Short mmCIF file of C-alpha atoms in Angstrom, two decimals:
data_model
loop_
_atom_site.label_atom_id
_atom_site.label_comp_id
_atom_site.label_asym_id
_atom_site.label_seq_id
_atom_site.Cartn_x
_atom_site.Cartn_y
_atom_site.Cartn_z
CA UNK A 1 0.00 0.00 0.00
CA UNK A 2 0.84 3.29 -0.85
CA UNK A 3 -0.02 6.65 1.40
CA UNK A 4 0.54 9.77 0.47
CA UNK A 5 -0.22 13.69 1.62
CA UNK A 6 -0.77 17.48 0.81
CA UNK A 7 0.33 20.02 2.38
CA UNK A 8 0.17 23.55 1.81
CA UNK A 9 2.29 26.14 4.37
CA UNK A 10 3.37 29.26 5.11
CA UNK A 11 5.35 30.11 8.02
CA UNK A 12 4.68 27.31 10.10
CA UNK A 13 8.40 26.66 11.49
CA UNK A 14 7.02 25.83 15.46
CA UNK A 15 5.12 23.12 14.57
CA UNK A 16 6.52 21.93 11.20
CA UNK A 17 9.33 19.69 12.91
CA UNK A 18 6.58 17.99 14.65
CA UNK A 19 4.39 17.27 12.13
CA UNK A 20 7.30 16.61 9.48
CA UNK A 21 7.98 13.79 11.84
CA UNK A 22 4.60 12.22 11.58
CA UNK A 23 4.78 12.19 7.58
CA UNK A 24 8.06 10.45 7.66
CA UNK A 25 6.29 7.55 10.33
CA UNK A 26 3.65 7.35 8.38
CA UNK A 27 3.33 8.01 4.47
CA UNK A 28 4.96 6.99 1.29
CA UNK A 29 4.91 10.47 -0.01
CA UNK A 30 4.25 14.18 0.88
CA UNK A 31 3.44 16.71 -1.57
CA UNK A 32 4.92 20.26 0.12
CA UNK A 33 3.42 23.31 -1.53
CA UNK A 34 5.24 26.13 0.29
CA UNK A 35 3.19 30.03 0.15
CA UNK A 36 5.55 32.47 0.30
CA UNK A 37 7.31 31.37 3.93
CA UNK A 38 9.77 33.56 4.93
CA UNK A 39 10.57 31.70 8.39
CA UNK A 40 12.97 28.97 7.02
CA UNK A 41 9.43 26.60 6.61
CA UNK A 42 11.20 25.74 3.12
CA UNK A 43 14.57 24.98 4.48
CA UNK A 44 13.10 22.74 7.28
CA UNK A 45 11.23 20.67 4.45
CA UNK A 46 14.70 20.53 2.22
CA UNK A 47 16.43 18.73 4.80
CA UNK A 48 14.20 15.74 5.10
CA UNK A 49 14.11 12.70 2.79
CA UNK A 50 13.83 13.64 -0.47
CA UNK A 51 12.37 10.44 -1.33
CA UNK A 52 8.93 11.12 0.59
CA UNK A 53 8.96 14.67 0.31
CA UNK A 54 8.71 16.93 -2.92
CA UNK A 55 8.99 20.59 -2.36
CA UNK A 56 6.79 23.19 -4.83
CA UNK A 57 6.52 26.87 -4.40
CA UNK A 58 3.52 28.90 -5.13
CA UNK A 59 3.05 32.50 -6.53
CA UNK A 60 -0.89 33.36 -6.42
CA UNK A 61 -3.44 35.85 -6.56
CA UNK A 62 -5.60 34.97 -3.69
CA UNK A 63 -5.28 31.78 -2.17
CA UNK A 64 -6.14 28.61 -4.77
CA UNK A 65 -6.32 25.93 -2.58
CA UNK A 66 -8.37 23.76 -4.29
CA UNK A 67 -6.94 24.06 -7.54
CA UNK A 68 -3.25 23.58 -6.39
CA UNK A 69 -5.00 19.95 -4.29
CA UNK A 70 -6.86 19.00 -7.15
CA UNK A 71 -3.96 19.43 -9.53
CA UNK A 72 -1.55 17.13 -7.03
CA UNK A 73 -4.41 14.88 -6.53
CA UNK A 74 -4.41 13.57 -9.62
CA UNK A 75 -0.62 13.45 -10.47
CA UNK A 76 -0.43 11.38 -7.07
CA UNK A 77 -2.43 8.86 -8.35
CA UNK A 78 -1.59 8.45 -11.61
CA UNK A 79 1.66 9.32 -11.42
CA UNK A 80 2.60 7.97 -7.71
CA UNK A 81 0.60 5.48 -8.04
CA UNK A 82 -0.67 5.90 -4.65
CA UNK A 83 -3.93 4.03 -3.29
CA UNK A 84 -4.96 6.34 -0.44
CA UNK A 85 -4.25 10.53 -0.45
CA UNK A 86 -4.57 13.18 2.33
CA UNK A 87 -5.19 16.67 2.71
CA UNK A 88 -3.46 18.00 6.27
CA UNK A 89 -2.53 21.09 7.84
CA UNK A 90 0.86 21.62 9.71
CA UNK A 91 -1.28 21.67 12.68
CA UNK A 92 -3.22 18.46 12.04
CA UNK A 93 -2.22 15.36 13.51
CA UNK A 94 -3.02 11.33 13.08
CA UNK A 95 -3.82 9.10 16.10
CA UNK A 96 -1.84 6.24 14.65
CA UNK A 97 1.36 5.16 16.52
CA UNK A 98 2.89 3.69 13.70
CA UNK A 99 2.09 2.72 9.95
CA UNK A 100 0.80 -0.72 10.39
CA UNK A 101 -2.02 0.81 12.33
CA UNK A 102 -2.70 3.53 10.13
CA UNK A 103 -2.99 0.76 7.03
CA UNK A 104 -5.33 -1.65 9.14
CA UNK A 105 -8.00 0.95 9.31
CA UNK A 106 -7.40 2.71 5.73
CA UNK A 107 -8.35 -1.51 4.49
CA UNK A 108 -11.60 -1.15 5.91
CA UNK A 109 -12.66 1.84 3.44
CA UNK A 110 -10.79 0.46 0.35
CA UNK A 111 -14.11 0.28 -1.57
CA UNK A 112 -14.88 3.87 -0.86
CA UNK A 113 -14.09 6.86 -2.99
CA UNK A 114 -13.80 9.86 -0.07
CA UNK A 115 -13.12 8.99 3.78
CA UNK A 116 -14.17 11.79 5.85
CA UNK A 117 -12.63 12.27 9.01
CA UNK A 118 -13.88 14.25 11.71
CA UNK A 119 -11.65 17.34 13.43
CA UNK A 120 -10.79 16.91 17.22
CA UNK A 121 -9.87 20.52 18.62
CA UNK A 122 -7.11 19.91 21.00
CA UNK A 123 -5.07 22.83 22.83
CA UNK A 124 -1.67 22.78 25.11
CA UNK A 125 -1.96 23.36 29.03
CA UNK A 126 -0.09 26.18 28.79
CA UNK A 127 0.32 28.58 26.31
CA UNK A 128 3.68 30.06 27.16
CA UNK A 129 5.67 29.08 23.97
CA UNK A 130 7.15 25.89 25.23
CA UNK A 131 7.13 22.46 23.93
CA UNK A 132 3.27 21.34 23.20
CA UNK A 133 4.30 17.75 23.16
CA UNK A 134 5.91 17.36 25.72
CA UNK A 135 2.73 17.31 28.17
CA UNK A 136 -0.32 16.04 27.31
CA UNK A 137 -3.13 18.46 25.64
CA UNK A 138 -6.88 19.00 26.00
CA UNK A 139 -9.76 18.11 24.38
CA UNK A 140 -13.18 18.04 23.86
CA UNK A 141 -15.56 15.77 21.65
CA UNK A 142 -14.90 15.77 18.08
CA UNK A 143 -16.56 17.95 15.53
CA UNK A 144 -19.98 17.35 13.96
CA UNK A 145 -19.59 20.07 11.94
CA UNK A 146 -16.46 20.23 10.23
CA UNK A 147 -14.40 17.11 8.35
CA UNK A 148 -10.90 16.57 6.55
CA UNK A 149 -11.17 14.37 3.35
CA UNK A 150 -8.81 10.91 2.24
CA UNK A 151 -9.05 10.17 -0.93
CA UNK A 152 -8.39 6.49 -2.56
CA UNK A 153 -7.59 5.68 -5.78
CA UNK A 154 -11.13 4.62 -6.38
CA UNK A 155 -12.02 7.71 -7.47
CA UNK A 156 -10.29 8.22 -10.58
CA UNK A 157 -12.65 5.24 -11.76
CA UNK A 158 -15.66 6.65 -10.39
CA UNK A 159 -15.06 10.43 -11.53
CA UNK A 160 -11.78 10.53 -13.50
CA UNK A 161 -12.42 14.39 -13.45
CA UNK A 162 -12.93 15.06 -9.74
CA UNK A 163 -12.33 18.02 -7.95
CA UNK A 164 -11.06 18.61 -4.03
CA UNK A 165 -12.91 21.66 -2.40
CA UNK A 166 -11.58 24.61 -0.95
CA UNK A 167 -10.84 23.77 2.74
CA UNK A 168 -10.05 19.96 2.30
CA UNK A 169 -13.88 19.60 3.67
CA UNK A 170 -15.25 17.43 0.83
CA UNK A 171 -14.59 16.29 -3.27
CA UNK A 172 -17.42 16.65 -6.15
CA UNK A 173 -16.73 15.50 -9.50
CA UNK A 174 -16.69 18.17 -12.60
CA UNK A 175 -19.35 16.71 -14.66
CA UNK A 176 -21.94 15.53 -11.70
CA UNK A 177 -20.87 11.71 -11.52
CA UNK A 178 -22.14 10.24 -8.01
CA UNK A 179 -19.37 9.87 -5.49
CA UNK A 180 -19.06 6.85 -2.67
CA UNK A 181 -18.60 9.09 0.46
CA UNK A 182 -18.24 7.98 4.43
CA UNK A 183 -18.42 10.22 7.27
CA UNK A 184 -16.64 8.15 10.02
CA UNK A 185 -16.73 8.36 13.44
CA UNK A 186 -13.09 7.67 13.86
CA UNK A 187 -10.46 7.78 13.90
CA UNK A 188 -10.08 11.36 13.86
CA UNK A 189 -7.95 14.01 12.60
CA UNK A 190 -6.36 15.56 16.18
CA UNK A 191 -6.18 19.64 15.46
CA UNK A 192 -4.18 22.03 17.14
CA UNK A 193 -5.01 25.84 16.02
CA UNK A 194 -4.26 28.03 19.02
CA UNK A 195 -0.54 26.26 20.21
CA UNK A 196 0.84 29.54 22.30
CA UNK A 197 0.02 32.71 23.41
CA UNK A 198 3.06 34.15 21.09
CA UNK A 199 1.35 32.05 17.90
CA UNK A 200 -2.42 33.41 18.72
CA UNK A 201 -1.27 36.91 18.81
CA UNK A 202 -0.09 37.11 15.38
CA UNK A 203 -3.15 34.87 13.76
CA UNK A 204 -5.33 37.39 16.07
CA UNK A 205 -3.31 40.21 14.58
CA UNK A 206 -3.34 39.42 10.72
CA UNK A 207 -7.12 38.48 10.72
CA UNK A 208 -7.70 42.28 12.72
CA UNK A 209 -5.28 43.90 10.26
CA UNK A 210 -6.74 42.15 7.11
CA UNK A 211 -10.18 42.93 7.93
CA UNK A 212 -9.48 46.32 8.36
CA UNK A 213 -7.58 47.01 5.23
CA UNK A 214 -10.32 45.21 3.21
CA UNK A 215 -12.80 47.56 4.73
CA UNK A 216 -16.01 45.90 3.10
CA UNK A 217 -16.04 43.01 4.85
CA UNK A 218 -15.93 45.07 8.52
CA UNK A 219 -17.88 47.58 7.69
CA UNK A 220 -20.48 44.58 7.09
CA UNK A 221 -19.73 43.49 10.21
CA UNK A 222 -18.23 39.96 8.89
CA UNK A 223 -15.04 39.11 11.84
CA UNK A 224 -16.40 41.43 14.22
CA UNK A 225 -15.76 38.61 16.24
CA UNK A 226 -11.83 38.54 15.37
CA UNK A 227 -11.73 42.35 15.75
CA UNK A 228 -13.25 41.87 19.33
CA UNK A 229 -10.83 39.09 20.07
CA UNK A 230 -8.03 40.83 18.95
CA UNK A 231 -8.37 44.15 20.96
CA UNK A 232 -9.12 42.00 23.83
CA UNK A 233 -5.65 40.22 23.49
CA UNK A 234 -4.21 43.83 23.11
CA UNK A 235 -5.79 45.16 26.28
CA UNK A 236 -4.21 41.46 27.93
CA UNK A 237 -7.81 40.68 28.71
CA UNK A 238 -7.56 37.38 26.69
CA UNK A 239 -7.09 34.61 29.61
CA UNK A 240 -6.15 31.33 29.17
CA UNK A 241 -9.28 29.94 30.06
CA UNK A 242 -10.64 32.36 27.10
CA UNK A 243 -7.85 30.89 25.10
CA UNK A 244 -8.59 27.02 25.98
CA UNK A 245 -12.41 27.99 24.92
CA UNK A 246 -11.31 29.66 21.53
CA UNK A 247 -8.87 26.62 20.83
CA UNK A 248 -11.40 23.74 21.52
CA UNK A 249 -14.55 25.38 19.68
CA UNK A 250 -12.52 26.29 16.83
CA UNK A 251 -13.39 27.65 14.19
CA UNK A 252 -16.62 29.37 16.37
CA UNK A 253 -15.75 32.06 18.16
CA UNK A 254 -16.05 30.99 22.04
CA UNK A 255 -14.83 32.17 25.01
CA UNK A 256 -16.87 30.74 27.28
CA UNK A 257 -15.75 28.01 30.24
CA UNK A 258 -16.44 24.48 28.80
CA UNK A 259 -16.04 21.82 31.46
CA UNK A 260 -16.46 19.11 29.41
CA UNK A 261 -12.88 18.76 28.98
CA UNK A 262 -10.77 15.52 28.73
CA UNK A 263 -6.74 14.89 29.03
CA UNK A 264 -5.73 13.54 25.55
CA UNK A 265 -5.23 9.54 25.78
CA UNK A 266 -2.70 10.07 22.57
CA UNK A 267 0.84 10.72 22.95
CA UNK A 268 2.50 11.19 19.24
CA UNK A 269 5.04 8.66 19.78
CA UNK A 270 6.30 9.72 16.26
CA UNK A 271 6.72 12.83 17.27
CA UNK A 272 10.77 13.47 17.72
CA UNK A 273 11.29 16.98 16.68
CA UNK A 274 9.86 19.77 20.11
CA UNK A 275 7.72 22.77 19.34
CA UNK A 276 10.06 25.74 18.86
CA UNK A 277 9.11 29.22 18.21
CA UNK A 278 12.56 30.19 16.90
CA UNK A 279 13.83 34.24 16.47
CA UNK A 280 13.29 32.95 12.61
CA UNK A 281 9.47 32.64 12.84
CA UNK A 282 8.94 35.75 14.92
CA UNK A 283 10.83 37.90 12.54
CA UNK A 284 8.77 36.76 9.83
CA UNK A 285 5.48 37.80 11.53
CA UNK A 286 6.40 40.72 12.54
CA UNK A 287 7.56 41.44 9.25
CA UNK A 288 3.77 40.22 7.89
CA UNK A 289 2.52 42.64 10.31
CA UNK A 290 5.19 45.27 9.06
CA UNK A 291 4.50 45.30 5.43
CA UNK A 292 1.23 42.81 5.11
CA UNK A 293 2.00 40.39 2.34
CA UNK A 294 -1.75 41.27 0.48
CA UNK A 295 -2.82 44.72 -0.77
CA UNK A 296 -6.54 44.50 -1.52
CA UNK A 297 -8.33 46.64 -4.10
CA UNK A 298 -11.53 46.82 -5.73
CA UNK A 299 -10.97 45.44 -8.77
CA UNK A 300 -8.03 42.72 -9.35
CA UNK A 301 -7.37 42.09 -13.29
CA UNK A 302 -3.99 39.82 -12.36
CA UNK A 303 -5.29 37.15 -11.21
CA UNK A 304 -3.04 33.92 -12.62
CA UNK A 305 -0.78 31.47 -10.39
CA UNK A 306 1.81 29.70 -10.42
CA UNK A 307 3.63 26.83 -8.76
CA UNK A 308 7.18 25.55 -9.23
CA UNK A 309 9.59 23.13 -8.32
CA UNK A 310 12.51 23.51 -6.27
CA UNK A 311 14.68 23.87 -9.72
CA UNK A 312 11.81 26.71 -11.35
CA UNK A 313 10.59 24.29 -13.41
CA UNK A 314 7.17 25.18 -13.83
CA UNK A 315 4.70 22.38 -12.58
CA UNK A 316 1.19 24.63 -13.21
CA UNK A 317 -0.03 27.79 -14.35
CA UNK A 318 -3.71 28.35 -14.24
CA UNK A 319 -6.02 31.68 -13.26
CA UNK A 320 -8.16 32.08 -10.12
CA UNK A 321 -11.56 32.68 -10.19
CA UNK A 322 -12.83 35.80 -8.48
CA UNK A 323 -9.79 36.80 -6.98
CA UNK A 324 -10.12 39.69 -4.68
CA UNK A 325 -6.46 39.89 -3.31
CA UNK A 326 -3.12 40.85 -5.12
CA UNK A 327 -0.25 38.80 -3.84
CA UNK A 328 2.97 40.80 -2.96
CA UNK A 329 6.63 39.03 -2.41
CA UNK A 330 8.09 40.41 0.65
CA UNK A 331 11.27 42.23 -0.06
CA UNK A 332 14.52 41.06 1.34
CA UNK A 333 14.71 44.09 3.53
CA UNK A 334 11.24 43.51 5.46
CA UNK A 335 12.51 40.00 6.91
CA UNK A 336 16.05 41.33 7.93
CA UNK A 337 14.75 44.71 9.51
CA UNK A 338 12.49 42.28 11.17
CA UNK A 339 15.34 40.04 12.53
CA UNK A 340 17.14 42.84 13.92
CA UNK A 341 13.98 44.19 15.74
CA UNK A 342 13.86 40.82 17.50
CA UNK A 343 17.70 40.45 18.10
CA UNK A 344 16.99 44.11 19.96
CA UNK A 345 14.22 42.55 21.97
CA UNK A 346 16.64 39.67 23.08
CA UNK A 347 14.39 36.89 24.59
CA UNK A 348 11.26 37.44 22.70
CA UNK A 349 9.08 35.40 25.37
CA UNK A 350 9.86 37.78 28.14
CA UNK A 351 9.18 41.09 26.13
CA UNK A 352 6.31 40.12 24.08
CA UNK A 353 3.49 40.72 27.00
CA UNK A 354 4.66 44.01 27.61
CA UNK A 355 6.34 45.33 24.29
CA UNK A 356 4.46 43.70 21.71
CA UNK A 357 1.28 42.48 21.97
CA UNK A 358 -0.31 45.76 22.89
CA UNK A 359 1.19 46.94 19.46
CA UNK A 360 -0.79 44.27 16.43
CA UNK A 361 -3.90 46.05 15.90
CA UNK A 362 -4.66 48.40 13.32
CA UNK A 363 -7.13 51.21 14.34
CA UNK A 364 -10.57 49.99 13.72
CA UNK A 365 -11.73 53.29 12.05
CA UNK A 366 -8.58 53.71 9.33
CA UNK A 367 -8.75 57.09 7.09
CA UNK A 368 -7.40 55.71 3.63
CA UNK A 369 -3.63 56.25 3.56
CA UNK A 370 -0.91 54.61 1.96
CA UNK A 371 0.98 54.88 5.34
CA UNK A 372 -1.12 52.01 7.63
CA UNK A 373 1.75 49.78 6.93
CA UNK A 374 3.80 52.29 9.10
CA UNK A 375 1.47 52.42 11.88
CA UNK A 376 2.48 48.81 14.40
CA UNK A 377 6.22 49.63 13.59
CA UNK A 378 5.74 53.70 14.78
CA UNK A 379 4.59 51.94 17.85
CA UNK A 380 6.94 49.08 18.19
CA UNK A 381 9.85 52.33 17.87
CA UNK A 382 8.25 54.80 20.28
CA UNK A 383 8.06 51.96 23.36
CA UNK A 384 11.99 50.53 22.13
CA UNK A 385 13.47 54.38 22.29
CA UNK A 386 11.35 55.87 24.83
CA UNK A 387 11.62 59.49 23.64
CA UNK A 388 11.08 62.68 25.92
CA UNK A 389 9.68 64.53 23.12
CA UNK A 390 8.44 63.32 19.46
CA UNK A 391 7.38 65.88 16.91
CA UNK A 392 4.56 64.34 14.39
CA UNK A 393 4.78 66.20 11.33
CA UNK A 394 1.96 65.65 7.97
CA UNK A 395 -1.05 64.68 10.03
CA UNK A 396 -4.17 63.81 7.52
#
């Protein structure tokens, strides 16, 4: 049997180790599709086998998810050869402890065409930054709501011109042939979106900052939510209970106390690689928040992608739909100024309470100006130098 797996990143370095261990326990092969990391995500992926993984490299307008799956999709399996394919996150998890388990229960859904798999939220104890591994996590019941899709080869006899949906949540085929689908009830896929304070802050901060610079969707209210969430973190009002509630009801937005909470029987025995939120990964957020990687406008006539191999070679090419957002490449200078920033803050996990978190969020009510980009790093220089007197000159 042959296993193989998708993955699309960008700037997951904490974590990656982690779950780059599982793929090399568990699969045959492991499609990487890297987004524009800028965190050494890339370089982390390069020095595994290269005979499970293959690293690709994607330039797009918007964010083509289910075009880039459905294109590796099919070269997996009729290229590869491979009999089952998933769709994972870098903060997705199987509760297999080895591969002989994980093939037992793929044998029992041979005959299918799409294994569904339901999401179990799990979050740390603690969410100070260290290790998430190396205690055991939190949990509540799985999802009802929300499933990750395997596919088997199956399918390309079924619908030879299937399609994987945005979000990994489900497959159709092109010209309405009827899929064989199962929902199971387990195993499960084991989901870890909130890992540390230091990792929610800057997810909190580019949804706040994103919605704001798109303008339509806040001033329709859509993320309130997020914008609520993320002032709250800013103020330090954001609690770890609040944090453990947000984590296990994910993707609603609760804060609420749930007791219904249960110690995590798994313990990722494949896991060999700790959680690390290196200088590397911070600099690279703070750079996002810096100079945001999207500029959105109201009408987007660029709207083509691309992804390539680790040599250029040009794998696909294709246009996106609807695209709304313009992607930008950072420049070399954003990631460096941002290194030196954190080389100035020294250890990043005693300074970020009190230096930087207060600093993520945009103003909700933004005058249009080409200078919002400036605004986080005005702040981040006025608490590092501590002037006696500023003088603000060109106010709009």
């Amino acid at each position: 049997m042959r296993v193989g797996c998708f993955v699309m990143m960008r700037n997951e370095a904490p974590i990656l180790g982690p779950f780059l261990d599982q793929i090399e326990s568990l699969f045959d092969r492991c499609f990487v599709l890297n987004h524009g990391s800028t965190d050494g995500s890339s370089d982390l992926v390069a020095e595994r086998s290269s005979s499970i993984f293959s690293l690709y490299h994607l330039k797009a307008a918007g964010y083509p998810q289910s075009e880039v799956a459905t294109h590796f999709a099919h070269q997996a399996f009729r290229n590869e050869k491979l009999d089952y394919l998933f769709f994972l996150d870098c903060d997705e998890f199987l509760p297999f402890g080895d591969r002989q388990s994980m093939v037992a229960e793929l044998d029992k859904y041979a005959h299918l065409d799409v294994i569904r798999l339901p999401w179990l939220n799990v979050c740390p104890q603690s969410f100070d930054g260290t290790d998430i591994f190396s205690k055991p996590l939190t949990h509540r019941k799985p999802s009802s709501n929300f499933y990750k899709i395997i596919l088997t080869k199956q399918i390309l006899a079924t619908a030879p011109r299937f399609e994987v949906c945005q979000g990994y949540h489900d497959c159709v085929s092109a010209d309405g042939r009827q899929l064989s689908k199962l929902a199971v009830a387990a195993p499960v896929i084991i989901h870890i979106p909130i890992q540390s304070r230091t990792q929610l802050g800057f997810k909190l901060a580019n949804g706040h900052n994103r919605l704001v610079m798109e303008r339509v969707n806040a001033a329709k209210g859509n993320g309130y939510h997020w914008i609520q969430l993320a002032k709250r973190f800013a103020q330090g009002t954001l609690g770890p209970d609040a944090m453990r509630s947000l984590a296990l009801n994910y993707p609603d937005i609760r804060t609420d106390n749930d007791p219904a909470v249960e110690t995590l029987s798994f313990g990722f025995p494949y896991v060999k690689t700790p959680y690390k939120e290196t200088p590397a990964y911070v600099a690279s957020q703070i750079a996002g928040l810096i100079g945001p990687s999207f500029e959105y406008e109201g009408d987007i006539s660029s709207n083509a992608f691309s992804v390539t191999d680790c040599n250029g070679n040009v794998a696909l090419t294709a246009k996106l739909q609807g695209a709304k957002k313009m992607y930008r490449e950072p420049t070399p200078q954003e990631p460096t100024v941002a290194r030196q920033l954190v080389e100035k803050l020294g250890t990043f996990q005693d300074d970020f309470s009190s230096l930087i978190e207060p600093l993520f969020c945009l103003p909700t009510k933004l005058p249009l100006t080409a200078w919002q980009g400036h605004i986080p790093f005005m702040f981040v220089l006025m608490k590092l130098l501590k002037p006696k007197r500023y003088v603000e000159l060109g106010v709009h």
